[in-house]
Coordinates of C-alpha atoms in Angstrom, one line a residue:
M1 CA 89.6 214.9 204.9
A2 CA 86.7 214.9 207.4
K3 CA 87.3 215.3 211.1
R4 CA 87.0 212.1 213.1
S5 CA 84.8 212.6 216.1
V6 CA 86.2 212.1 219.6
S7 CA 84.2 209.7 221.8
Q8 CA 82.3 211.7 224.4
K9 CA 80.7 210.4 227.6
T10 CA 76.9 210.2 227.6
I11 CA 74.9 211.9 230.4
P12 CA 73.5 209.2 232.8
A13 CA 69.8 209.0 232.7
K14 CA 69.3 208.9 236.5
I15 CA 70.8 208.2 239.9
D16 CA 70.1 204.9 241.4
G17 CA 68.6 204.3 244.8
N18 CA 71.9 204.0 246.5
G19 CA 73.1 207.4 245.5
H20 CA 75.3 206.3 242.6
Y21 CA 75.6 207.5 239.0
P22 CA 75.4 204.4 236.8
N23 CA 79.1 204.9 236.0
G24 CA 80.0 204.6 239.7
S25 CA 80.2 208.2 241.0
N26 CA 79.4 208.4 244.7
L27 CA 77.0 211.1 245.9
S28 CA 75.6 211.6 249.3
F29 CA 72.1 212.6 250.4
N30 CA 71.0 215.2 252.9
G31 CA 68.2 214.7 255.4
N32 CA 65.5 215.6 252.9
G33 CA 66.7 212.9 250.4
D34 CA 68.2 215.5 248.0
V35 CA 71.5 214.9 246.4
S36 CA 74.5 216.6 248.1
L37 CA 77.8 217.1 246.3
T38 CA 81.3 217.0 247.6
V39 CA 83.6 220.0 247.0
A40 CA 85.4 217.9 244.3
Q41 CA 82.1 217.0 242.6
A42 CA 80.7 220.5 242.8
L43 CA 83.9 221.9 241.2
V44 CA 83.6 219.4 238.4
K45 CA 80.0 220.6 237.8
V46 CA 81.3 224.1 237.5
L47 CA 83.9 223.0 235.0
E48 CA 81.2 221.3 232.9
E49 CA 79.0 224.4 233.0
I50 CA 81.8 226.7 231.7
G51 CA 82.5 224.3 228.8
V52 CA 85.3 222.0 229.9
R53 CA 85.2 218.7 228.0
Q54 CA 88.7 217.4 228.4
A55 CA 91.2 217.1 231.3
F56 CA 94.8 216.0 230.9
G57 CA 96.9 215.1 233.9
V58 CA 98.6 212.5 236.1
S59 CA 97.1 210.9 239.2
G60 CA 98.3 210.8 242.8
G61 CA 97.1 209.9 246.2
A62 CA 96.6 213.5 247.4
M63 CA 94.1 214.2 244.7
A64 CA 92.4 210.8 244.5
T65 CA 89.0 212.2 245.3
L66 CA 89.3 215.0 242.7
W67 CA 90.6 212.5 240.1
A68 CA 87.6 210.3 240.8
A69 CA 85.2 213.2 240.4
L70 CA 86.7 214.2 237.1
S71 CA 86.7 210.6 235.9
N72 CA 83.0 210.1 236.7
S73 CA 81.9 213.3 235.0
P74 CA 79.4 212.5 232.2
L75 CA 80.8 215.2 230.0
I76 CA 84.6 215.5 230.6
Q77 CA 87.0 213.1 228.9
V78 CA 89.9 212.4 231.2
I79 CA 93.3 211.7 229.5
H80 CA 95.7 210.2 231.9
C81 CA 99.2 211.2 230.7
R82 CA 102.8 210.0 231.6
H83 CA 104.1 213.3 232.8
E84 CA 102.5 216.5 234.1
G85 CA 104.6 218.7 231.7
G86 CA 103.3 216.7 228.8
A87 CA 99.8 217.0 230.1
A88 CA 100.0 220.8 230.3
F89 CA 101.4 221.1 226.8
A90 CA 98.7 218.8 225.5
A91 CA 96.0 220.8 227.3
A92 CA 97.2 224.0 225.7
E93 CA 97.1 222.6 222.2
A94 CA 93.8 220.9 222.9
Y95 CA 92.4 224.3 223.6
F96 CA 93.6 225.8 220.3
T97 CA 92.0 223.0 218.3
S98 CA 88.7 222.7 220.3
N99 CA 88.3 226.4 221.3
R100 CA 87.1 225.1 224.7
P101 CA 88.8 225.6 228.1
V102 CA 90.8 222.5 229.2
V103 CA 91.8 221.2 232.6
V104 CA 95.2 220.0 233.8
F105 CA 95.1 217.9 236.9
T106 CA 98.0 217.0 239.1
T107 CA 98.8 215.7 242.6
A108 CA 100.6 217.7 245.2
G109 CA 104.3 218.7 245.3
P110 CA 106.1 217.4 242.2
G111 CA 102.8 217.1 240.4
I112 CA 102.5 220.9 240.5
T113 CA 106.1 221.7 239.8
N114 CA 106.3 219.3 236.9
A115 CA 103.4 221.0 235.2
L116 CA 104.8 224.6 235.5
T117 CA 106.7 224.8 232.2
G118 CA 103.6 223.7 230.3
L119 CA 101.4 226.1 232.2
F120 CA 103.9 228.9 231.7
A121 CA 103.7 228.2 227.9
A122 CA 99.9 228.0 228.0
R123 CA 99.8 231.5 229.4
D124 CA 102.3 232.9 226.9
E125 CA 100.4 231.3 224.0
G126 CA 97.0 232.7 225.1
A127 CA 95.3 229.4 226.0
K128 CA 92.5 228.9 228.4
V129 CA 93.7 226.2 230.9
I130 CA 92.5 225.5 234.4
H131 CA 95.0 223.7 236.6
L132 CA 93.5 221.6 239.4
S133 CA 95.9 220.3 242.0
A134 CA 96.0 218.8 245.5
C135 CA 97.8 220.4 248.5
T136 CA 98.4 219.3 252.1
S137 CA 95.5 219.7 254.5
A138 CA 95.8 222.3 257.2
A139 CA 96.3 219.8 260.1
Q140 CA 99.2 218.1 258.4
R141 CA 101.1 221.2 257.2
G142 CA 104.7 221.6 258.6
R143 CA 104.8 217.9 259.7
W144 CA 106.6 216.4 256.7
A145 CA 103.6 215.0 254.9
I146 CA 104.3 213.0 251.8
Q147 CA 104.8 215.5 248.9
E148 CA 104.0 218.3 251.4
T149 CA 102.6 221.3 249.6
S150 CA 102.3 224.3 251.9
S151 CA 104.0 227.5 252.8
Y152 CA 106.7 225.4 254.3
T153 CA 107.7 223.9 251.0
L154 CA 106.6 226.2 248.1
P155 CA 106.4 230.0 247.6
Q156 CA 102.7 230.8 248.0
E157 CA 102.8 234.1 246.2
S158 CA 104.0 232.3 243.0
F159 CA 102.0 229.2 242.9
F160 CA 98.8 229.9 244.8
T161 CA 98.0 233.6 244.1
A162 CA 97.5 235.5 240.9
G163 CA 100.6 237.0 239.3
Q164 CA 103.0 236.3 236.5
L165 CA 102.1 232.6 236.1
F166 CA 98.4 232.5 236.8
H167 CA 95.7 235.0 236.0
E168 CA 93.7 233.5 238.9
A169 CA 94.9 231.2 241.7
T170 CA 93.7 230.2 245.1
V171 CA 93.7 227.4 247.7
L172 CA 90.1 226.2 248.2
E173 CA 90.0 225.8 252.0
S174 CA 86.2 225.8 252.4
P175 CA 83.1 225.0 250.4
K176 CA 81.9 228.6 251.0
Q177 CA 84.6 229.7 248.5
L178 CA 83.1 227.8 245.6
P179 CA 80.6 230.5 244.4
Q180 CA 83.3 233.1 244.0
I181 CA 85.8 230.7 242.5
A182 CA 83.1 229.6 240.0
R183 CA 82.4 233.2 239.1
R184 CA 86.0 234.0 238.5
L185 CA 86.6 230.9 236.4
A186 CA 83.5 231.8 234.3
L187 CA 84.7 235.4 233.8
G188 CA 88.2 234.2 232.8
V189 CA 86.9 231.6 230.3
A190 CA 84.5 234.1 228.8
G191 CA 87.2 236.8 228.3
T192 CA 88.8 237.6 225.0
G193 CA 92.4 236.8 225.9
G194 CA 94.1 233.8 227.4
F195 CA 93.3 232.6 230.9
V196 CA 95.4 230.2 233.1
A197 CA 94.1 229.5 236.6
H198 CA 95.2 227.3 239.5
I199 CA 92.8 225.9 242.0
S200 CA 94.5 223.8 244.7
I201 CA 92.3 221.8 247.0
P202 CA 93.6 220.3 250.3
T203 CA 93.2 216.5 250.3
G204 CA 90.8 216.6 253.2
V205 CA 88.6 219.3 251.7
Q206 CA 88.0 217.5 248.4
S207 CA 85.4 215.1 250.0
T208 CA 83.7 217.8 252.2
P209 CA 80.0 218.1 251.3
I210 CA 78.9 221.5 250.0
E211 CA 76.1 223.2 252.0
T212 CA 74.2 225.1 249.3
P213 CA 73.7 224.7 245.6
L214 CA 75.9 226.8 243.3
P215 CA 74.4 229.4 241.1
P216 CA 74.7 228.8 237.3
A217 CA 77.8 230.1 235.6
Q218 CA 77.5 233.4 233.6
L219 CA 79.5 233.2 230.4
T220 CA 79.4 236.7 228.9
A221 CA 82.3 238.2 227.1
Y222 CA 83.0 241.9 227.0
P223 CA 85.7 242.5 224.4
P224 CA 87.3 246.0 224.3
L225 CA 85.6 248.1 221.6
P226 CA 87.3 250.9 219.7
S227 CA 85.5 254.3 219.6
Q228 CA 84.3 255.7 216.4
K229 CA 86.8 258.6 216.8
T230 CA 89.6 256.1 217.0
I231 CA 88.4 254.3 213.8
L232 CA 88.2 257.5 211.9
E233 CA 91.6 258.7 213.1
V234 CA 93.3 255.4 212.1
A235 CA 91.5 255.5 208.7
K236 CA 92.9 259.0 208.2
L237 CA 96.4 258.0 209.1
L238 CA 96.4 255.0 206.7
Q239 CA 95.2 257.1 203.8
E240 CA 98.2 259.4 204.1
G241 CA 100.4 257.0 202.2
P242 CA 101.0 253.3 201.5
F243 CA 100.8 251.0 204.4
A244 CA 101.5 247.4 205.3
I245 CA 99.6 245.0 207.6
W246 CA 101.6 242.9 210.1
V247 CA 99.5 239.9 211.3
G248 CA 100.1 238.0 214.5
F249 CA 98.5 235.0 216.3
G250 CA 96.2 237.3 218.3
A251 CA 94.4 238.1 215.0
R252 CA 93.7 234.4 214.1
H253 CA 89.9 234.9 214.3
A254 CA 90.0 237.9 212.0
T255 CA 91.2 236.1 208.9
H256 CA 88.3 237.1 206.6
S257 CA 88.2 240.8 207.6
I258 CA 92.0 241.1 207.3
R259 CA 91.8 239.7 203.7
Q260 CA 89.0 242.1 202.9
L261 CA 91.0 245.1 204.2
A262 CA 94.1 244.1 202.3
E263 CA 92.3 243.6 199.0
K264 CA 90.3 246.8 199.4
T265 CA 93.3 248.9 200.1
G266 CA 96.1 247.1 198.2
A267 CA 98.2 246.8 201.3
A268 CA 101.1 244.3 201.5
V269 CA 100.7 241.7 204.3
M270 CA 103.3 240.0 206.4
C271 CA 102.9 237.7 209.4
S272 CA 104.6 236.4 212.5
P273 CA 105.7 232.8 212.7
R274 CA 102.6 232.0 214.8
G275 CA 100.4 233.9 212.3
K276 CA 101.1 231.7 209.3
G277 CA 97.9 231.1 207.3
I278 CA 95.8 233.8 208.9
F279 CA 96.4 235.7 205.5
P280 CA 96.8 233.2 202.7
E281 CA 100.5 232.6 202.0
T282 CA 99.9 232.1 198.3
H283 CA 98.1 235.4 198.0
P284 CA 99.9 237.9 195.7
Q285 CA 99.8 240.6 198.4
F286 CA 101.6 238.3 201.0
V287 CA 105.3 239.3 201.3
G288 CA 106.4 236.8 203.9
V289 CA 107.0 235.7 207.5
T290 CA 109.0 237.8 209.8
G291 CA 111.3 236.7 212.6
V292 CA 112.6 233.2 213.3
G293 CA 112.6 231.1 210.1
G294 CA 111.1 234.1 208.2
H295 CA 111.8 235.5 204.7
E296 CA 114.1 238.1 203.3
S297 CA 111.3 239.2 201.0
V298 CA 109.9 241.1 203.9
I299 CA 113.0 243.3 204.1
Q300 CA 113.1 243.6 200.4
Y301 CA 109.6 244.9 200.4
L302 CA 110.3 247.4 203.2
Q303 CA 113.4 248.7 201.5
E304 CA 112.0 248.9 197.9
R305 CA 108.4 250.1 198.7
S306 CA 109.0 252.0 202.0
P307 CA 105.4 252.0 203.4
L308 CA 104.6 255.1 205.5
R309 CA 103.1 253.1 208.4
I310 CA 102.5 249.5 209.4
L311 CA 99.1 248.3 210.9
V312 CA 100.0 245.7 213.5
L313 CA 97.3 243.3 214.4
G314 CA 97.5 240.9 217.3
T315 CA 101.3 240.4 217.7
R316 CA 103.5 241.6 220.6
L317 CA 106.4 242.1 218.1
G318 CA 108.8 240.3 220.4
E319 CA 112.2 238.9 219.5
P320 CA 110.8 235.8 217.7
T321 CA 108.6 238.0 215.5
S322 CA 110.8 241.0 214.8
F323 CA 114.3 240.5 216.3
W324 CA 113.6 244.1 217.4
S325 CA 115.2 245.2 214.0
E326 CA 114.9 248.9 213.3
A327 CA 114.6 248.0 209.6
M328 CA 111.0 246.9 210.4
I329 CA 109.9 250.4 211.5
P330 CA 108.7 252.7 208.7
A331 CA 109.0 256.5 208.7
E332 CA 105.7 257.2 210.5
G333 CA 105.8 254.2 212.8
L334 CA 103.2 251.7 213.8
I335 CA 99.4 251.6 214.5
H336 CA 99.4 248.8 217.0
V337 CA 96.1 247.0 217.7
D338 CA 95.9 244.6 220.7
I339 CA 93.5 243.6 223.4
D340 CA 96.2 244.0 226.0
P341 CA 97.0 247.7 226.8
K342 CA 100.5 246.7 228.0
V343 CA 101.5 245.5 224.5
P344 CA 101.7 248.5 222.2
G345 CA 104.9 250.5 222.4
V346 CA 106.9 247.9 224.4
A347 CA 108.9 246.0 221.7
Y348 CA 109.8 249.3 220.0
P349 CA 109.8 251.9 222.8
F350 CA 111.3 254.6 220.6
A351 CA 109.1 254.1 217.5
K352 CA 106.1 256.3 216.8
T353 CA 103.2 254.1 218.0
Y354 CA 99.5 254.8 217.8
P355 CA 97.9 252.3 220.2
V356 CA 94.4 250.8 219.7
I357 CA 93.1 248.6 222.5
A358 CA 90.6 246.4 220.7
D359 CA 89.8 242.9 219.4
A360 CA 91.4 242.6 216.0
D361 CA 88.3 241.3 214.2
I362 CA 86.0 243.9 215.7
F363 CA 88.5 246.7 214.9
V364 CA 89.2 245.6 211.3
K365 CA 85.5 245.2 210.5
A366 CA 84.8 248.7 211.7
L367 CA 87.9 250.1 209.8
L368 CA 86.6 248.5 206.6
D369 CA 83.6 250.8 206.5
A370 CA 85.9 253.9 207.0
M371 CA 88.5 253.1 204.3
P372 CA 88.0 254.0 200.6
V373 CA 88.6 251.5 197.9
R374 CA 92.0 251.9 196.4
S375 CA 92.8 251.8 192.7
S376 CA 92.2 248.4 191.2
Q377 CA 95.7 248.3 189.7
Q378 CA 97.4 245.2 191.2
L379 CA 100.8 246.0 192.7
L380 CA 103.6 243.4 192.4
F381 CA 105.2 242.6 195.7
P382 CA 108.3 240.6 196.6
Q383 CA 107.3 236.9 197.2
P384 CA 108.7 234.6 199.9
E385 CA 111.8 232.9 198.7
T386 CA 112.1 229.1 198.1
I387 CA 115.0 226.8 198.3
E388 CA 116.1 225.2 195.1
I389 CA 116.4 221.4 195.4
D390 CA 118.7 219.5 193.1
G391 CA 117.9 216.0 192.1
E392 CA 117.9 213.2 194.6
V393 CA 120.6 212.0 197.0
E394 CA 121.2 208.3 197.9
N395 CA 122.1 208.6 201.6
L396 CA 120.1 210.4 204.2
V397 CA 117.2 212.9 203.6
R398 CA 117.7 216.6 203.1
P399 CA 115.4 218.5 205.5
E400 CA 114.1 220.8 202.7
V401 CA 113.1 217.7 200.7
L402 CA 111.2 216.3 203.7
I403 CA 109.4 219.6 204.2
K404 CA 108.4 219.7 200.5
A405 CA 106.9 216.2 200.9
I406 CA 105.0 217.3 204.0
Q407 CA 103.7 220.3 202.1
S408 CA 102.3 218.0 199.4
I409 CA 100.9 215.2 201.5
V410 CA 100.1 216.7 204.9
V411 CA 99.3 220.4 204.2
D412 CA 97.8 220.3 200.7
G413 CA 96.5 216.7 200.9
S414 CA 94.6 216.8 204.3
D415 CA 93.1 219.1 206.8
A416 CA 95.5 218.0 209.5
V417 CA 96.9 220.6 212.0
V418 CA 100.6 220.8 211.8
L419 CA 102.8 221.6 214.9
A420 CA 106.5 222.4 214.7
E421 CA 108.7 221.8 217.6
S422 CA 111.3 224.2 218.9
G423 CA 114.7 224.1 217.2
N424 CA 115.5 223.4 213.6
S425 CA 112.1 221.8 213.1
F426 CA 110.7 225.3 213.8
T427 CA 112.9 227.1 211.3
W428 CA 112.6 224.6 208.4
S429 CA 108.8 224.4 208.8
T430 CA 108.2 228.1 209.2
H431 CA 110.4 229.0 206.3
L432 CA 109.2 226.4 203.8
L433 CA 105.7 225.4 204.5
R434 CA 102.8 227.5 203.1
F435 CA 99.3 227.7 204.6
D436 CA 96.3 229.3 203.1
Q437 CA 94.0 228.7 206.2
A438 CA 94.2 229.9 209.8
H439 CA 94.3 227.5 212.7
R440 CA 96.4 224.9 210.9
Y441 CA 100.0 225.7 212.0
R442 CA 101.2 225.9 215.6
V443 CA 104.6 226.9 216.9
S444 CA 105.6 228.2 220.4
T445 CA 107.7 231.3 220.2
G446 CA 107.8 233.2 223.6
V447 CA 108.6 230.2 225.8
G448 CA 109.8 227.9 223.0
A449 CA 110.2 224.9 225.3
M450 CA 111.5 221.7 223.8
G451 CA 108.8 219.1 224.2
H452 CA 105.9 221.5 223.7
N453 CA 104.6 220.2 220.5
V454 CA 106.1 216.7 220.8
T455 CA 103.5 216.3 223.6
G456 CA 101.1 219.0 222.4
V457 CA 100.3 217.0 219.2
V458 CA 98.4 214.5 221.4
G459 CA 96.2 217.3 222.8
A460 CA 95.7 218.8 219.3
A461 CA 94.6 215.5 217.9
L462 CA 92.2 214.7 220.8
G463 CA 91.0 218.3 220.9
R464 CA 89.9 218.4 217.3
G465 CA 89.0 214.8 216.9
G466 CA 91.2 214.5 213.8
K467 CA 94.7 214.2 212.5
A468 CA 97.5 216.3 214.0
V469 CA 101.1 216.1 212.8
A470 CA 104.2 217.2 214.7
I471 CA 107.5 218.0 213.0
V472 CA 110.1 217.4 215.8
G473 CA 113.7 216.9 216.4
D474 CA 115.2 213.7 218.0
G475 CA 116.3 215.6 221.1
A476 CA 112.8 216.8 221.8
M477 CA 111.3 213.4 221.0
L478 CA 113.5 211.8 223.6
M479 CA 112.4 214.3 226.3
N480 CA 108.8 213.3 226.7
S481 CA 106.7 212.3 223.7
E482 CA 103.4 211.0 225.3
V483 CA 103.3 208.3 222.6
S484 CA 102.1 205.9 225.2
T485 CA 99.2 208.3 226.1
A486 CA 98.3 208.5 222.4
V487 CA 98.3 204.7 222.2
K488 CA 96.0 204.4 225.2
Y489 CA 93.4 206.8 223.7
Q490 CA 94.1 206.0 220.0
A491 CA 94.8 209.7 219.3
P492 CA 95.3 210.3 215.5
A493 CA 98.7 211.8 216.1
V494 CA 101.7 211.6 213.8
W495 CA 105.3 212.4 214.8
I496 CA 107.7 213.2 212.0
V497 CA 111.2 213.0 213.6
L498 CA 114.2 214.8 212.2
N499 CA 116.7 212.2 213.4
D500 CA 120.3 213.4 213.2
G501 CA 121.8 212.4 216.5
R502 CA 122.2 215.9 217.9
Y503 CA 120.5 219.0 219.2
N504 CA 121.1 220.5 215.8
M505 CA 120.0 224.1 216.3
C506 CA 122.6 224.3 219.1
Y507 CA 125.2 222.3 217.1
Q508 CA 124.8 224.5 214.0
G509 CA 124.4 227.7 216.1
M510 CA 127.7 227.1 218.0
F511 CA 129.4 226.4 214.7
L512 CA 128.1 229.5 213.0
L513 CA 129.0 231.7 216.0
G514 CA 132.5 230.2 216.1
L515 CA 132.2 228.8 219.6
T516 CA 133.9 225.5 220.2
G517 CA 134.2 222.8 222.9
A518 CA 130.5 222.2 223.7
D519 CA 129.1 218.8 222.7
A520 CA 125.5 218.8 221.3
T521 CA 125.5 215.3 219.9
I522 CA 123.4 212.5 221.3
P523 CA 123.3 208.7 220.6
Q524 CA 121.2 208.2 217.6
A525 CA 117.9 206.5 218.6
D526 CA 115.7 204.0 216.8
F527 CA 112.3 205.7 217.1
V528 CA 110.6 202.9 215.2
A529 CA 111.6 200.4 217.9
I530 CA 110.6 202.8 220.6
A531 CA 107.2 203.5 219.0
R532 CA 106.5 199.9 218.5
G533 CA 107.6 199.1 222.0
M534 CA 104.8 201.4 223.3
G535 CA 102.2 200.0 220.9
A536 CA 102.3 202.7 218.1
E537 CA 103.1 202.2 214.5
G538 CA 106.7 203.1 213.4
I539 CA 108.0 203.8 210.0
R540 CA 111.7 204.3 209.1
V541 CA 112.8 206.6 206.3
E542 CA 116.5 206.4 205.2
Q543 CA 116.3 207.7 201.6
E544 CA 114.3 210.5 199.9
S545 CA 112.7 208.0 197.6
E546 CA 110.9 206.5 200.6
L547 CA 109.3 209.7 201.8
E548 CA 106.1 209.7 199.8
A549 CA 105.1 206.2 200.7
A550 CA 105.9 206.7 204.4
L551 CA 104.0 209.9 204.8
N552 CA 101.0 208.5 202.9
R553 CA 100.9 205.5 205.1
A554 CA 101.2 207.6 208.3
M555 CA 98.3 209.8 207.2
S556 CA 96.1 206.8 206.3
L557 CA 96.4 205.1 209.7
S558 CA 93.9 206.0 212.4
G559 CA 96.1 205.6 215.4
P560 CA 99.4 207.1 216.5
V561 CA 102.4 206.8 214.1
V562 CA 106.0 207.8 214.5
V563 CA 107.9 208.4 211.2
D564 CA 111.6 208.2 211.9
V565 CA 113.5 210.2 209.2
C566 CA 117.3 210.0 209.0
I567 CA 118.2 213.5 207.9
D568 CA 121.4 215.1 206.7
A569 CA 122.6 216.9 209.8
M570 CA 124.9 219.2 207.9
R571 CA 122.2 221.0 205.9
L572 CA 122.1 224.5 207.5
A573 CA 118.7 225.4 208.8
P574 CA 117.2 228.9 208.0
S575 CA 118.1 230.5 211.4
K576 CA 120.4 233.4 210.4
G577 CA 118.3 236.0 212.0
R578 CA 118.3 234.2 215.4
N579 CA 122.1 233.9 215.4
K580 CA 122.4 237.6 214.6
S581 CA 120.0 238.4 217.3
L582 CA 122.1 236.5 219.8
S583 CA 125.2 238.4 218.6
V584 CA 123.4 241.7 219.2
Q585 CA 122.6 240.6 222.8
G586 CA 126.2 239.9 223.6
V587 CA 127.1 236.4 222.2
Q588 CA 130.4 237.0 220.5
A589 CA 130.4 235.5 217.0
T590 CA 133.8 234.7 215.5
K591 CA 132.9 233.4 212.1
S592 CA 130.4 234.2 209.4
E593 CA 128.4 231.7 207.2
S594 CA 126.0 232.3 204.4
Q595 CA 122.5 231.3 205.4
I596 CA 119.0 231.8 204.3
S597 CA 116.2 233.3 206.5
F598 CA 114.8 236.6 207.7
P599 CA 117.8 238.8 208.4
L600 CA 118.6 241.1 211.3
V601 CA 119.9 244.2 209.5

């Protein structure tokens, strides 16, 4: 299926005699008749130069001038959302489908705080997102301004300075700061890792004219390069015995070189939940997904074949990927490749770890030249398990039957990006879907916020100019879906809602852990009525026989569609490893239940 192009603004041919762009953007002239930009307009010009083409956010009086400057940009599409959190999640997913930096814009006070979870997730996921906000002007600080945003109301070191949340953050108090801000934004966007910045502009400063033109942005990336000595040492270590390759999301741009390495050496390959599709999941050397929703075939391979080492590419090996299980560590440990020097050796501090600080693709391409070709004899590896499906049931839809239909119609039958929401949607999708291409599956692991991909699907659809499909739970869908935003911009987004009247990961998890008294049920919603009430198409599925027609119709429509699937809430999701991980961390389980999924052993 070909991508549908997103409408882009055209560059105005000229400025008229009154100092206006044809689309209404106000500029001022200096004494010589030359155009003079305001701070807000100049910052937007910087964003255009560094490649920003989309901005997601919610308006407000304190940032009216900045909003107008963004809206009158000839290059940047402004998507006005219903909630700042949804805007931030959408911006992060727009980055991953467009590979361009994306802006989040908010007003002061609650505009900033509402966006924080989405920005936190953007940083954890490795997105490039620039948050533009308003704050209270100096003369009004401490005087109870509306939505006051200053040191009197918010911690400056967390929100307005670089640290755990933002790679770069500042309050733009003067036009003279613009050249340095522009330079730092350009460097961050050009870097090899993620980049989340916050530029907050006092309301009164936004309309201040700049005094001198800004220099052009310099977008030059300097990825970390491995030395030849390191390449030769790694090649030597890998030749000492059989090894496996563990692929994470950070290696998503190295898909071709990883496949070449695996086929040249005969290594088994496994991946993190976010790494699905980087190495084809139908390839005979693929042994499965690790972590949340993963496969027991991985453990079977490690126990039966006992590789000497594992080459780790672009994954932090955190709890969602490894559950920190010692069963994942072979006799001679890990060779861990990452662009962040703080990553290798952290998840498994007592394991032998040979760290390599490098871009995964650059490293693997260099390693290919140093590795000999292995025997052409094809080894037989354990394959990811499937779930046997018996016949058809009359009432409700089994989640595994739904996922099978999604595989056939959405994954195999289109080029759509698929996003799975946190909860049981994540585990069912990760465990059962199979991808043979990178950049087609998105889940959030580190933050794992409900609502991430319910709203992120809008950004993904607009970012790629084509179909994006979110597999979500009813609880997440009721949080903040941005269906109204999708209707306004006719985003080709599809929501497939697992409607079971409960937060089912919590419900099933409490049951399996033997903990009673907590109520995870919610009133069952009619998502067809909700969708149609906001102007989207809604399709109801109550029986498995209706699935194929419903999904085909959803994929055929050009605008936003909500598919409301009444699922069997009692089908146990593949989340055994997560429950065992909670037990290890101190949650006292009182009962045991047979379950599928990647085990913690």
